[in-house]
Amino acid sequence: MVYQVGVVGAAGYAGAELVRLLIAHPDFELKVITSNADAGVALADVYPSFSGVSDLVFTGHDDPALASLDAVFLAVPHTAALAQAPALLDAGVAVFDLSADFRLADPDVYERWYATPHTAPQLLATRAFGLPELFGEDLTRAAENRAAGAPVLVACAGCYPTATSLAAAPALHMGLVAERGPVVVDAISGVTGAGKGANARTHFCHAAESVEAYNVCRHRHTPEIEQILGLADRVVFTPHLAPLRRGLLSTVTLPLKEEVVGALSAEDLVARYREFYRDRPFVRVLDAGRQPETASVVGSNACQLGLAVDGRAGVIVATGAIDNLCKGAAGQAVQCANIVFGLDERCGLPLMACPV
Amino acid sequence: MVYQVGVVGAAGYAGAELVRLLIAHPDFELKVITSNADAGVALADVYPSFSGVSDLVFTGHDDPALASLDAVFLAVPHTAALAQAPALLDAGVAVFDLSADFRLADPDVYERWYATPHTAPQLLATRAFGLPELFGEDLTRAAENRAAGAPVLVACAGCYPTATSLAAAPALHMGLVAERGPVVVDAISGVTGAGKGANARTHFCHAAESVEAYNVCRHRHTPEIEQILGLADRVVFTPHLAPLRRGLLSTVTLPLKEEVVGALSAEDLVARYREFYRDRPFVRVLDAGRQPETASVVGSNACQLGLAVDGRAGVIVATGAIDNLCKGAAGQAVQCANIVFGLDERCGLPLMACPV
Amino acid sequence: MVYQVGVVGAAGYAGAELVRLLIAHPDFELKVITSNADAGVALADVYPSFSGVSDLVFTGHDDPALASLDAVFLAVPHTAALAQAPALLDAGVAVFDLSADFRLADPDVYERWYATPHTAPQLLATRAFGLPELFGEDLTRAAENRAAGAPVLVACAGCYPTATSLAAAPALHMGLVAERGPVVVDAISGVTGAGKGANARTHFCHAAESVEAYNVCRHRHTPEIEQILGLADRVVFTPHLAPLRRGLLSTVTLPLKEEVVGALSAEDLVARYREFYRDRPFVRVLDAGRQPETASVVGSNACQLGLAVDGRAGVIVATGAIDNLCKGAAGQAVQCANIVFGLDERCGLPLMACPV
Amino acid sequence: MVYQVGVVGAAGYAGAELVRLLIAHPDFELKVITSNADAGVALADVYPSFSGVSDLVFTGHDDPALASLDAVFLAVPHTAALAQAPALLDAGVAVFDLSADFRLADPDVYERWYATPHTAPQLLATRAFGLPELFGEDLTRAAENRAAGAPVLVACAGCYPTATSLAAAPALHMGLVAERGPVVVDAISGVTGAGKGANARTHFCHAAESVEAYNVCRHRHTPEIEQILGLADRVVFTPHLAPLRRGLLSTVTLPLKEEVVGALSAEDLVARYREFYRDRPFVRVLDAGRQPETASVVGSNACQLGLAVDGRAGVIVATGAIDNLCKGAAGQAVQCANIVFGLDERCGLPLMACPV
């Protein structure tokens, strides 16, 4: 059976990546792509890589055809998903939201960090969190709801939270991490993470040959990481911009419990992480001593993890590499949709990056 | 039916791209990958993007298993193919050679430009030239030979000749081009074109933020372009290196016949090129006024063409963009193999680049 | 003696480069920098590299202080120089214009290529053309005029015309080039050439890892190149964009006179070019067989030239590398000002790029 | 008075940057440049940016002319400085060592981290540590020694330690930092930091469009940072490689003393840092809310610092941006030499980067 789907906000980077994946997906048929700015324009005129491959044309976000689809992916800025999701859910459409609007369980936290009211808090209790490797039960429940005709809203995890949480969660889950003290997350993103908007920061001549930190101590992914990992007020998250297009590396330094220091080798840790991620096709834990390169995952839905233990300072350093647009956005949303629609979670998703 | 295939020289860039394509190919099963330098090493240890995807391990070029395969792709430097092809052909293996060894029909031309003896000139008469859009009959004949049990040797076109010829051939074929005077080909390649060898030129700190011409008036693809296009001693080919990994753009300036100047619009030319490449799934002729970007084809087997006419100076400027490792090497070889084995020529080949 | 100078349009890339050079110049004192968009903003807030180095603040283009300066550099788009130059000249200010407004000697040609009226054609007869290595007499005359109290207007050459003309002019001057047939100029520029405006083309994620031709057969530097070189309706100019910030390489293919073909070696040509550029401190002719890399000139006012001869096709291939913002814009303007004010032409100008 | 100087290891990246600076230095005359690999080769043939600027030719490291110079800069790998420094000191030459050989005060620590014997421990007690902003007294003493005819050996700080320490030292000095718990240093370097050697990691096609951590929990700059900052066994240092040529950003997360949390604003911290670095011409503390970009310091000896306070997690996040080859290597060595020879510390050193 083929399900009919649409992408709202398909002219942005995450949206265009969704289009790439959905066009090639064997079980989803992409019927509608919307963009208010590019309504009426052919997809291939905005993204020439689709030339000769797809004749889709953008419609506006208010395209009534959306309401008759099986699923809609919302690749819009925050608040726009709040505006659009309720009606789609009422129409029986499964909604996979890539924005931040439904990620934070507590609407007060949302309002504090995003400085805007949460207009649909009633949806938070039942939304599924879209990070399959760590919140698989949410998605199983969503699949059951869909089968039962109940509404399905999946709040897909953000790019930084995905890489960070996949790197940190097993250590926390195993009880290796000290119960107080900062957990330092320094992450590096490619420029697609800054979005398609042309501005001084995304200008080639600013971004090339330079690195910088940004939104230090105030990036909105901080509370999302803390919520996923259960680390209230402990995460120091510093994102950096580097001159690459796609790719995201998160370096997480976790303080060990005193009794663990000295007793844990990197090899042990690798073995435990591999056990934790057994049967998760997109997560690969590298051998001790090896570190992931973002280029090894770009274009794919894979996440590669590197692990090291510093017995001197008493910490784990865990690194996670993903493609911010794929596993950090569009790919993860499709992975969630696969699960919700009862398909193999790998369905239609690239397993590997180009070798070079 | 699934055919068993191997890649000789699989640790180089073109070889690794072949591995990427063949692993995902529905009708070819990749059984053997060889590398003398990396024999015994796992593929994923050399190219971490294969981590979790393939357990293949390199063997040496003398792996006896090669002789029992249906097809072997030679992704080796010139002279190495001369050394290896004859025995494989004798063993009944179809050989797809990505090197220059069998491209030039005249062994004297080969010896002059490559400064080495041609040790298998007897194979030149019957080899097929591997550029399906321009030498389709060669490949049809090769497919018939294979069906009849006769040897199959395909000399796949080089990267610069592919982009250049796809851009220039229709204008020549249509009789628009003056019969004397230089045809100027200025092309730009990404650094993968310089190969995997680490040296002063391929060092990041040399190649980044710089462009340069190289091998000016003496690049070995010159006689290959002249042979394909029938332009003896008329091609001035200047290749340039630019700071990108994959991607190749060839800008070809063709002098028009006097009677054509003033009578030919870019729109006409686009229409004629589209007719010429009708039914060729990988070639896309852009509208007049648009120009191809290499990023729009990277990772795919597509070629995008741009066309302009300069009535003042009396020339056509035709540009062709390909991925040098895919349509310029591995993808084209798989496309040729698809035809030889009776499959759809698109089989297993990516039709589009990532949108960003 | 120190001359007081100003930069109109100092917030753009060429303007900021002028500021960099003039701040460090021993004989010019930079008093005024203007930008309509950034009036009232500190220079260091727009370009943080000036932090701790300069306290200059932008004023508007109508800053009355401009009229009392010794010299003003106009780093504005075309038509804006037409609007501003006459009043400055009337006020006795020497004007160095980096725009295209006064480059073309024939106002009809200007109006045809720029599609706008030329509002000050009376200034064209006496303006000096600012390309010191080829139009030294213009600048000597301007220096005499300045000394005599007459107005001084220098129309500085464009970036592509500078690299192209320095590469091609000696061969033409020596009578080596055939008197008909296209002269093909394929040039590659870094993204600063597209200006500081943030748009789809200058977005990092568009420009990185890609090359493309643009404005094919219709770039406005075409008539400027033809005027400098005396090649009416013979220049086919195709500019390309590559993923670097600064740097410009022009590859010029010049058809040889029949009697020259076969009689001219690259070594001869190098020797003749060196003679032609004897005593020109910024032009360096590389040995035969070597090619200039743009990174070797970036940040400096140097131009490096490479020369090759193709006896088969009967052409010279001459390549010229410059920094588009320095020798192609700001540095050349300062070089012209040095000459006009009777200083050593090297004064305050960087002679070399960083080695890496 | 002009001092005669030499550079040992001048063909490497730090060495070539020394040559660039020393050629333009008004008080040092560069007489000798050595390279064992390139002995006999002209500087401009290895680094074409010197073409037309310098006629220097490399000699071997054993060039006897070194012993008669006033100062020698050692830009060689560790152990090579151990081998060469003693004889130069005996000859009365002031030695500025850019290697790690004399940085660590405790030879046991050196031997543990570098896995090689320290063959000149007797020189450690009197060597000066070359980081003028934090060890000014060392250099004052060295200047006195030189004036008195005593030997002068300056162990210039490493690139990561320089950026990290300039960012962290004031907070530690002011007593803001908790007395236990990890101090996390995540730093990002351009590829010149990996050296001129061509290998798989420095290949353009590996380094471009990718980021990765390396030498996690075992980089040799860790004990150097701990020594400078007095943070024994507390520094967790994770270096990363990003696709830029020059530039280094260090992001340091320092746990605050409990009594400081909540009482310290970013504005306070900026004011205190500015007081700390008053009269230090190369260090610029940005306004609260701003972050340094490496491109704003590349090519110069500047260090830009950004400061943020996270009251939730109780930490300072301090970022420091330098040019790894200039302030992180060659520029710092020249700055030290300026002080030792009684010159203005800014002498011959670029104060600013190109604006773009």
CSV table of N, CA, C and O in Angstrom, one decimal, chain B residues 175-230:
chain,number,residue,atom,x,y,z
B,175,GLY,N,26.2,20.2,-37.8
B,175,GLY,CA,26.8,21.0,-38.9
B,175,GLY,C,26.8,22.5,-38.6
B,175,GLY,O,27.0,23.3,-39.6
B,176,LEU,N,26.8,22.9,-37.4
B,176,LEU,CA,26.8,24.4,-37.1
B,176,LEU,C,28.2,24.9,-36.9
B,176,LEU,O,28.4,26.2,-37.0
B,177,VAL,N,29.2,24.1,-36.8
B,177,VAL,CA,30.5,24.6,-36.3
B,177,VAL,C,31.4,24.7,-37.6
B,177,VAL,O,31.4,23.9,-38.5
B,178,ALA,N,32.2,25.8,-37.5
B,178,ALA,CA,33.1,26.1,-38.6
B,178,ALA,C,34.1,25.0,-38.8
B,178,ALA,O,34.4,24.3,-37.8
B,179,GLU,N,34.6,24.8,-40.0
B,179,GLU,CA,35.4,23.6,-40.2
B,179,GLU,C,36.9,23.9,-39.9
B,179,GLU,O,37.7,22.9,-40.1
B,180,ARG,N,37.3,25.1,-39.5
B,180,ARG,CA,38.6,25.3,-39.1
B,180,ARG,C,38.6,26.3,-37.9
B,180,ARG,O,37.6,26.9,-37.6
B,181,GLY,N,39.8,26.4,-37.3
B,181,GLY,CA,39.9,27.3,-36.2
B,181,GLY,C,39.8,26.5,-34.8
B,181,GLY,O,39.2,25.4,-34.8
B,182,PRO,N,40.4,27.0,-33.8
B,182,PRO,CA,40.5,26.4,-32.5
B,182,PRO,C,39.1,26.2,-31.9
B,182,PRO,O,38.2,27.1,-32.0
B,183,VAL,N,38.9,25.1,-31.2
B,183,VAL,CA,37.8,24.9,-30.3
B,183,VAL,C,38.4,24.9,-28.9
B,183,VAL,O,39.2,24.1,-28.6
B,184,VAL,N,37.9,25.9,-28.2
B,184,VAL,CA,38.6,26.1,-26.9
B,184,VAL,C,37.7,25.5,-25.8
B,184,VAL,O,36.6,25.7,-25.6
B,185,VAL,N,38.4,24.6,-25.0
B,185,VAL,CA,37.8,23.9,-23.9
B,185,VAL,C,38.5,24.3,-22.6
B,185,VAL,O,39.6,23.9,-22.4
B,186,ASP,N,37.8,25.1,-21.8
B,186,ASP,CA,38.3,25.4,-20.5
B,186,ASP,C,37.5,24.7,-19.5
B,186,ASP,O,36.3,24.9,-19.4
B,187,ALA,N,38.1,23.8,-18.7
B,187,ALA,CA,37.3,23.0,-17.8
B,187,ALA,C,37.8,23.1,-16.4
B,187,ALA,O,39.0,23.4,-16.2
B,188,ILE,N,36.9,22.9,-15.4
B,188,ILE,CA,37.2,23.1,-14.0
B,188,ILE,C,36.8,21.8,-13.3
B,188,ILE,O,35.7,21.3,-13.5
B,189,SER,N,37.8,21.2,-12.6
B,189,SER,CA,37.5,20.0,-11.9
B,189,SER,C,37.7,20.1,-10.4
B,189,SER,O,38.5,20.9,-9.9
B,190,GLY,N,36.9,19.4,-9.6
B,190,GLY,CA,37.1,19.2,-8.2
B,190,GLY,C,38.4,18.4,-7.9
B,190,GLY,O,38.9,17.7,-8.8
B,191,VAL,N,38.8,18.4,-6.7
B,191,VAL,CA,40.1,17.8,-6.3
B,191,VAL,C,40.1,16.2,-6.4
B,191,VAL,O,41.1,15.6,-6.5
B,192,THR,N,38.9,15.6,-6.3
B,192,THR,CA,38.9,14.1,-6.5
B,192,THR,C,39.5,13.8,-7.8
B,192,THR,O,40.0,12.7,-8.0
B,193,GLY,N,39.4,14.7,-8.8
B,193,GLY,CA,40.0,14.4,-10.1
B,193,GLY,C,41.5,14.2,-10.1
B,193,GLY,O,42.0,13.6,-11.0
B,194,ALA,N,42.1,14.8,-9.0
B,194,ALA,CA,43.5,14.6,-8.9
B,194,ALA,C,43.9,13.3,-8.2
B,194,ALA,O,45.1,13.0,-8.0
B,195,GLY,N,42.9,12.5,-7.8
B,195,GLY,CA,43.1,11.2,-7.2
B,195,GLY,C,43.4,11.3,-5.7
B,195,GLY,O,43.5,12.3,-5.1
B,196,LYS,N,43.5,10.0,-5.2
B,196,LYS,CA,43.5,9.9,-3.7
B,196,LYS,C,44.9,10.1,-3.2
B,196,LYS,O,45.1,10.2,-2.0
B,197,GLY,N,45.9,10.1,-4.1
B,197,GLY,CA,47.3,10.3,-3.6
B,197,GLY,C,47.5,11.6,-2.8
B,197,GLY,O,47.0,12.7,-3.3
B,198,ALA,N,48.1,11.5,-1.7
B,198,ALA,CA,48.3,12.7,-0.9
B,198,ALA,C,49.6,13.4,-1.3
B,198,ALA,O,50.7,12.7,-1.3
B,199,ASN,N,49.6,14.6,-1.8
B,199,ASN,CA,50.8,15.3,-2.3
B,199,ASN,C,50.6,16.8,-2.1
B,199,ASN,O,49.6,17.2,-1.6
B,200,ALA,N,51.6,17.5,-2.5
B,200,ALA,CA,51.6,19.0,-2.3
B,200,ALA,C,50.3,19.6,-2.9
B,200,ALA,O,49.7,20.5,-2.4
B,201,ARG,N,49.9,19.1,-4.1
B,201,ARG,CA,48.8,19.7,-4.8
B,201,ARG,C,47.5,19.4,-4.1
B,201,ARG,O,46.5,20.2,-4.2
B,202,THR,N,47.3,18.2,-3.6
B,202,THR,CA,46.0,17.8,-3.0
B,202,THR,C,45.9,18.1,-1.5
B,202,THR,O,44.9,17.8,-0.9
B,203,HIS,N,47.0,18.7,-1.0
B,203,HIS,CA,46.9,19.1,0.4
B,203,HIS,C,45.8,20.2,0.6
B,203,HIS,O,45.7,21.1,-0.3
B,204,PHE,N,45.0,20.0,1.6
B,204,PHE,CA,43.9,21.0,1.8
B,204,PHE,C,44.4,22.4,1.7
B,204,PHE,O,43.8,23.3,1.1
B,205,CYS,N,45.6,22.7,2.3
B,205,CYS,CA,46.1,24.1,2.5
B,205,CYS,C,46.6,24.6,1.2
B,205,CYS,O,46.8,25.8,1.1
B,206,HIS,N,46.8,23.8,0.2
B,206,HIS,CA,47.2,24.2,-1.1
B,206,HIS,C,45.9,24.4,-2.0
B,206,HIS,O,45.8,25.4,-2.7
B,207,ALA,N,45.0,23.5,-1.9
B,207,ALA,CA,43.9,23.4,-2.8
B,207,ALA,C,42.8,24.4,-2.4
B,207,ALA,O,42.1,24.9,-3.2
B,208,ALA,N,42.6,24.6,-1.1
B,208,ALA,CA,41.5,25.4,-0.6
B,208,ALA,C,41.7,26.9,-1.0
B,208,ALA,O,42.9,27.3,-1.0
B,209,GLU,N,40.7,27.6,-1.3
B,209,GLU,CA,40.8,29.0,-1.5
B,209,GLU,C,41.7,29.4,-2.6
B,209,GLU,O,42.4,30.4,-2.6
B,210,SER,N,41.8,28.5,-3.6
B,210,SER,CA,42.7,28.8,-4.8
B,210,SER,C,42.2,28.1,-6.0
B,210,SER,O,41.5,27.1,-5.9
B,211,VAL,N,42.5,28.7,-7.2
B,211,VAL,CA,42.2,28.0,-8.4
B,211,VAL,C,43.5,28.2,-9.3
B,211,VAL,O,44.3,29.1,-9.1
B,212,GLU,N,43.7,27.2,-10.1
B,212,GLU,CA,44.9,27.2,-11.0
B,212,GLU,C,44.6,26.4,-12.2
B,212,GLU,O,43.8,25.4,-12.2
B,213,ALA,N,45.3,26.7,-13.3
B,213,ALA,CA,45.3,25.8,-14.5
B,213,ALA,C,46.4,24.8,-14.3
B,213,ALA,O,47.4,25.1,-13.6
B,214,TYR,N,46.3,23.7,-15.0
B,214,TYR,CA,47.4,22.7,-14.9
B,214,TYR,C,47.5,22.0,-16.2
B,214,TYR,O,46.6,21.9,-17.0
B,215,ASN,N,48.7,21.4,-16.5
B,215,ASN,CA,48.9,20.6,-17.7
B,215,ASN,C,48.5,21.4,-18.9
B,215,ASN,O,47.9,20.8,-19.9
B,216,VAL,N,48.7,22.7,-19.0
B,216,VAL,CA,48.2,23.5,-20.0
B,216,VAL,C,48.9,23.1,-21.4
B,216,VAL,O,50.1,22.9,-21.4
B,217,CYS,N,48.1,22.9,-22.4
B,217,CYS,CA,48.5,22.5,-23.7
B,217,CYS,C,49.1,21.1,-23.8
B,217,CYS,O,49.7,20.7,-24.8
B,218,ARG,N,49.0,20.3,-22.7
B,218,ARG,CA,49.5,19.0,-22.7
B,218,ARG,C,48.8,18.0,-21.9
B,218,ARG,O,49.3,16.9,-21.5
B,219,HIS,N,47.5,18.2,-21.6
B,219,HIS,CA,46.7,17.2,-20.8
B,219,HIS,C,46.3,16.1,-21.8
B,219,HIS,O,45.9,16.3,-22.9
B,220,ARG,N,46.4,14.9,-21.2
B,220,ARG,CA,46.2,13.7,-22.0
B,220,ARG,C,44.8,13.5,-22.5
B,220,ARG,O,44.5,12.5,-23.3
B,221,HIS,N,43.9,14.2,-21.9
B,221,HIS,CA,42.5,14.1,-22.4
B,221,HIS,C,42.3,14.8,-23.8
B,221,HIS,O,41.2,14.6,-24.4
B,222,THR,N,43.3,15.6,-24.2
B,222,THR,CA,43.1,16.3,-25.4
B,222,THR,C,42.9,15.4,-26.6
B,222,THR,O,41.9,15.6,-27.4
B,223,PRO,N,43.7,14.4,-26.9
B,223,PRO,CA,43.5,13.6,-28.1
B,223,PRO,C,42.2,12.8,-27.9
B,223,PRO,O,41.6,12.4,-29.0
B,224,GLU,N,41.8,12.5,-26.7
B,224,GLU,CA,40.5,11.7,-26.5
B,224,GLU,C,39.3,12.6,-26.9
B,224,GLU,O,38.4,12.1,-27.6
B,225,ILE,N,39.4,13.9,-26.5
B,225,ILE,CA,38.3,14.8,-27.0
B,225,ILE,C,38.3,15.0,-28.5
B,225,ILE,O,37.3,14.9,-29.1
B,226,GLU,N,39.5,15.1,-29.0
B,226,GLU,CA,39.6,15.3,-30.5
B,226,GLU,C,39.0,14.1,-31.2
B,226,GLU,O,38.4,14.2,-32.2
B,227,GLN,N,39.3,12.9,-30.7
B,227,GLN,CA,38.9,11.6,-31.3
B,227,GLN,C,37.3,11.5,-31.3
B,227,GLN,O,36.7,11.2,-32.3
B,228,ILE,N,36.8,11.8,-30.1
B,228,ILE,CA,35.3,11.7,-30.0
B,228,ILE,C,34.6,12.7,-30.9
B,228,ILE,O,33.6,12.4,-31.5
B,229,LEU,N,35.2,13.9,-30.9
B,229,LEU,CA,34.4,15.0,-31.7
B,229,LEU,C,34.9,15.1,-33.1
B,229,LEU,O,34.3,15.9,-33.9
B,230,GLY,N,35.9,14.3,-33.5
B,230,GLY,CA,36.4,14.5,-34.9
B,230,GLY,C,37.0,15.8,-35.2
B,230,GLY,O,36.8,16.5,-36.2
